[in-house]
Amino acid sequence: GAGVSQSPRYKVAKRGQDVALRCDPISGHVSLFWYQQALGQGPEFLTYFQNEAQLDKSGLPSDRFFAERPEGSVSTLKIQRTQQEDSAVYLCASSLVIRDTQYFGPGTRLTVL
Amino acid sequence: EDQVTQSPEALRLQEGESSSLNCSYTVSGLRGLFWYRQDPGKGPEFLFTLYSAGEEKEKERLKATLTKKESFLHITAPKPEDSATYLCAVQGPSTGFQKLVFGTGTRLLVSP
């Protein structure tokens, strides 16, 4: 079946612009996670949803970062007033149920100029 | 705080030259240890989950083992297509048994 998909795959933004990154999880997966991966580093947790409820947003680096999953399926990660330090790959993962194996999408590479 | 340390940072092997990657972890009440493979420009691809010390899992040329302090990913007679970054991650009570805490990975290059 189809895996996790993310769009766009690449995004270039000028400093100060707002961006929106989309994640389509595997159909039927209840849990959805966002991670940030800097070059040469492992992914770092940003936020987690169970269905439409955002249960943990402790990894969001600032109040410029906002995530939503209004219908319990597709999720959007929004970054307002982007800064150069926001440049990274943003990964989305989903799992069938809580604590189950997380399957990752291909990521969105964000470059802020 | 949960921590994961992977070594070496990079490893270069000749085709057929077996070796092991190490993942040392500090977590109270480990729920699971995960191995992923990541190719350039792609997301991590799930390989194994290990739940308790002494557990072993195999897939083709890869074998993962787990002790109370570390995990090893053994690669037997590697091929060039095994070249990738291998990531280790843990899940435990301090992360709510939800989010994964990753190491920085081992970049493996297998030459023909």
Coordinates of C-alpha atoms in Angstrom, one line a residue:
Chain A
G1 CA 0.0 0.0 0.0
A2 CA 0.9 3.6 -0.2
G3 CA 3.4 4.9 2.4
V4 CA 3.6 8.3 4.1
S5 CA 3.7 11.1 1.6
Q6 CA 4.9 14.7 2.1
S7 CA 4.7 17.8 0.0
P8 CA 6.4 19.8 -1.2
R9 CA 9.6 17.8 -1.4
Y10 CA 11.7 21.0 -1.6
K11 CA 10.9 24.5 -0.4
V12 CA 13.0 27.6 -0.7
A13 CA 11.8 30.6 1.4
K14 CA 13.1 34.1 1.9
R15 CA 13.7 35.0 5.5
G16 CA 10.5 36.2 7.0
Q17 CA 8.1 34.3 4.8
D18 CA 5.5 31.8 6.1
V19 CA 5.6 28.2 4.9
A20 CA 3.2 25.3 5.2
L21 CA 4.4 21.7 4.9
R22 CA 1.9 18.8 4.3
C23 CA 1.9 15.2 5.5
D24 CA -0.4 12.4 4.3
P25 CA 0.0 9.5 6.7
I26 CA -0.6 5.8 5.9
S27 CA -4.4 5.3 5.7
G28 CA -5.9 4.3 9.0
H29 CA -2.8 5.3 11.1
V30 CA -3.9 7.0 14.3
S31 CA -0.6 8.5 15.4
L32 CA 1.3 11.1 13.5
F33 CA 4.7 12.6 14.4
W34 CA 6.8 15.5 13.0
Y35 CA 10.6 15.5 13.3
Q36 CA 13.3 18.0 12.3
Q37 CA 16.6 16.7 10.9
A38 CA 19.6 19.0 10.5
L39 CA 22.4 18.1 8.1
G40 CA 24.4 15.2 9.5
Q41 CA 22.2 14.7 12.5
G42 CA 19.5 12.3 13.6
P43 CA 15.8 13.4 13.5
E44 CA 14.6 15.4 16.5
F45 CA 11.0 15.2 17.8
L46 CA 8.8 18.3 17.2
T47 CA 5.2 17.3 17.9
Y48 CA 2.7 14.3 18.0
F49 CA -0.9 13.8 17.3
Q50 CA -3.3 11.0 18.2
N51 CA -6.2 11.4 15.7
E52 CA -6.9 15.1 15.7
A53 CA -5.6 15.8 19.2
Q54 CA -2.1 17.3 19.6
L55 CA -0.9 15.5 22.7
D56 CA 2.7 16.6 22.8
K57 CA 4.3 19.8 21.3
S58 CA 7.3 19.9 23.6
G59 CA 9.8 19.8 20.7
L60 CA 8.5 22.8 18.8
P61 CA 11.5 25.2 18.9
S62 CA 9.5 28.5 19.1
D63 CA 6.0 29.9 18.9
R64 CA 6.6 30.4 15.2
F65 CA 6.0 26.7 14.7
F66 CA 2.4 25.5 14.6
A67 CA 1.0 22.1 13.6
E68 CA -2.5 20.9 13.0
R69 CA -4.4 17.7 12.0
P70 CA -8.1 18.9 12.0
E71 CA -9.7 15.7 10.7
G72 CA -7.3 13.2 12.1
S73 CA -5.7 12.4 8.8
V74 CA -3.7 15.0 6.9
S75 CA -1.4 17.2 8.9
T76 CA 0.2 20.6 8.2
L77 CA 3.3 22.0 9.9
K78 CA 3.3 25.8 9.5
I79 CA 6.4 28.0 10.2
Q80 CA 5.8 31.7 10.5
R81 CA 8.4 34.3 9.8
T82 CA 11.0 31.8 8.8
Q83 CA 14.6 32.2 9.9
Q84 CA 17.8 30.8 8.5
E85 CA 18.1 28.4 11.5
D86 CA 14.8 26.8 10.4
S87 CA 16.6 25.3 7.3
A88 CA 16.4 21.5 7.7
V89 CA 14.6 18.4 6.5
Y90 CA 11.2 18.1 8.1
L91 CA 10.1 14.5 8.4
C92 CA 6.6 13.1 9.1
A93 CA 6.0 9.7 10.5
S94 CA 2.8 7.7 11.3
S95 CA 2.0 4.6 13.3
L96 CA -1.1 2.4 13.4
V97 CA -1.6 2.8 17.1
I98 CA 0.3 4.5 19.9
R99 CA 3.7 3.0 20.6
D100 CA 3.7 1.1 17.4
T101 CA 6.4 1.2 14.7
Q102 CA 6.7 4.6 13.1
Y103 CA 7.0 4.8 9.3
F104 CA 8.5 7.8 7.8
G105 CA 7.8 9.9 4.7
P106 CA 10.5 11.2 2.4
G107 CA 10.7 14.6 4.1
T108 CA 10.5 18.2 3.0
R109 CA 13.8 20.0 2.6
L110 CA 13.4 23.6 3.7
T111 CA 16.0 26.2 2.7
V112 CA 15.6 29.7 4.2
L113 CA 17.7 32.3 2.4
Chain B
E1 CA 17.2 12.4 29.9
D2 CA 17.3 9.7 27.3
Q3 CA 20.5 9.6 25.3
V4 CA 21.7 7.6 22.3
T5 CA 25.3 7.5 21.1
Q6 CA 26.3 5.7 17.8
S7 CA 29.7 4.7 16.7
P8 CA 31.6 4.9 14.6
E9 CA 30.4 8.1 12.9
A10 CA 31.5 6.7 9.5
L11 CA 32.6 3.3 8.3
R12 CA 34.1 2.3 5.1
L13 CA 34.1 -1.5 4.1
Q14 CA 35.1 -3.5 1.2
E15 CA 32.4 -5.7 -0.3
G16 CA 32.3 -8.9 1.7
E17 CA 34.1 -7.4 4.7
S18 CA 31.8 -8.0 7.7
S19 CA 31.6 -5.5 10.6
S20 CA 29.4 -4.2 13.4
L21 CA 27.8 -0.8 14.2
N22 CA 27.3 0.2 17.8
C23 CA 24.4 2.0 19.6
S24 CA 24.8 2.8 23.3
Y25 CA 21.8 4.1 25.1
T26 CA 20.8 5.6 28.4
V27 CA 17.1 5.3 29.1
S28 CA 15.1 4.2 32.2
G29 CA 12.6 1.5 31.4
L30 CA 13.4 0.9 27.7
R31 CA 10.2 0.2 25.8
G32 CA 11.9 -0.5 22.5
L33 CA 15.1 0.1 20.5
F34 CA 14.7 0.8 16.8
W35 CA 17.0 0.5 13.8
Y36 CA 16.4 2.5 10.6
R37 CA 18.3 2.8 7.4
Q38 CA 18.4 6.2 5.6
D39 CA 19.5 6.8 2.0
P40 CA 20.5 10.3 0.9
G41 CA 17.4 12.4 0.2
K42 CA 15.0 9.9 1.7
G43 CA 13.3 9.3 4.9
P44 CA 14.3 6.7 7.4
E45 CA 13.3 3.1 6.5
F46 CA 12.3 0.8 9.3
L47 CA 14.6 -2.2 9.9
F48 CA 14.1 -3.8 13.3
T49 CA 12.6 -3.3 16.8
L50 CA 14.2 -4.9 19.8
Y51 CA 12.3 -5.0 23.1
S52 CA 14.4 -6.8 25.7
A53 CA 18.1 -7.8 26.4
G54 CA 19.1 -10.9 24.6
E55 CA 16.8 -10.4 21.8
E56 CA 18.1 -10.8 18.2
K57 CA 16.5 -10.1 14.8
E58 CA 17.8 -10.8 11.3
K59 CA 17.0 -9.6 7.8
E60 CA 19.1 -10.7 4.9
R61 CA 22.7 -9.6 5.7
L62 CA 21.7 -7.6 8.8
K63 CA 21.4 -8.9 12.4
A64 CA 20.5 -6.7 15.3
T65 CA 21.2 -7.6 19.0
L66 CA 20.4 -5.9 22.3
T67 CA 21.9 -5.8 25.7
K68 CA 21.0 -3.7 28.7
K69 CA 23.3 -0.9 27.6
E70 CA 23.8 -1.2 23.9
S71 CA 22.7 -2.6 20.6
F72 CA 24.8 -3.9 17.7
L73 CA 23.9 -4.0 14.0
H74 CA 26.0 -6.7 12.5
I75 CA 26.5 -6.6 8.7
T76 CA 27.6 -9.9 7.2
A77 CA 29.3 -9.9 3.7
P78 CA 28.0 -6.4 2.8
K79 CA 27.3 -5.3 -0.7
P80 CA 27.5 -1.8 -2.2
E81 CA 23.7 -1.5 -2.0
D82 CA 24.1 -1.7 1.8
S83 CA 25.7 1.8 1.7
A84 CA 23.5 4.2 3.8
T85 CA 23.2 5.9 7.1
Y86 CA 22.0 3.6 9.9
L87 CA 20.1 5.3 12.7
C88 CA 19.3 3.9 16.1
A89 CA 16.5 5.3 18.3
V90 CA 14.9 4.5 21.7
Q91 CA 11.5 4.8 23.1
G92 CA 10.9 4.9 26.9
P93 CA 8.7 6.3 29.7
S94 CA 10.4 9.7 29.7
T95 CA 9.3 10.2 26.1
G96 CA 5.8 9.0 27.0
F97 CA 6.4 5.8 25.1
Q98 CA 5.7 7.8 22.0
K99 CA 8.4 9.9 20.4
L100 CA 11.7 8.4 19.3
V101 CA 15.1 9.7 20.5
F102 CA 17.6 9.2 17.8
G103 CA 21.4 9.0 17.6
T104 CA 23.4 10.8 15.0
G105 CA 23.8 7.7 12.8
T106 CA 26.6 5.8 11.3
R107 CA 27.4 6.5 7.6
L108 CA 28.3 3.2 5.9
L109 CA 30.1 3.0 2.6
V110 CA 30.7 -0.3 1.0
S111 CA 33.1 -0.4 -1.9
P112 CA 33.0 -3.0 -4.7

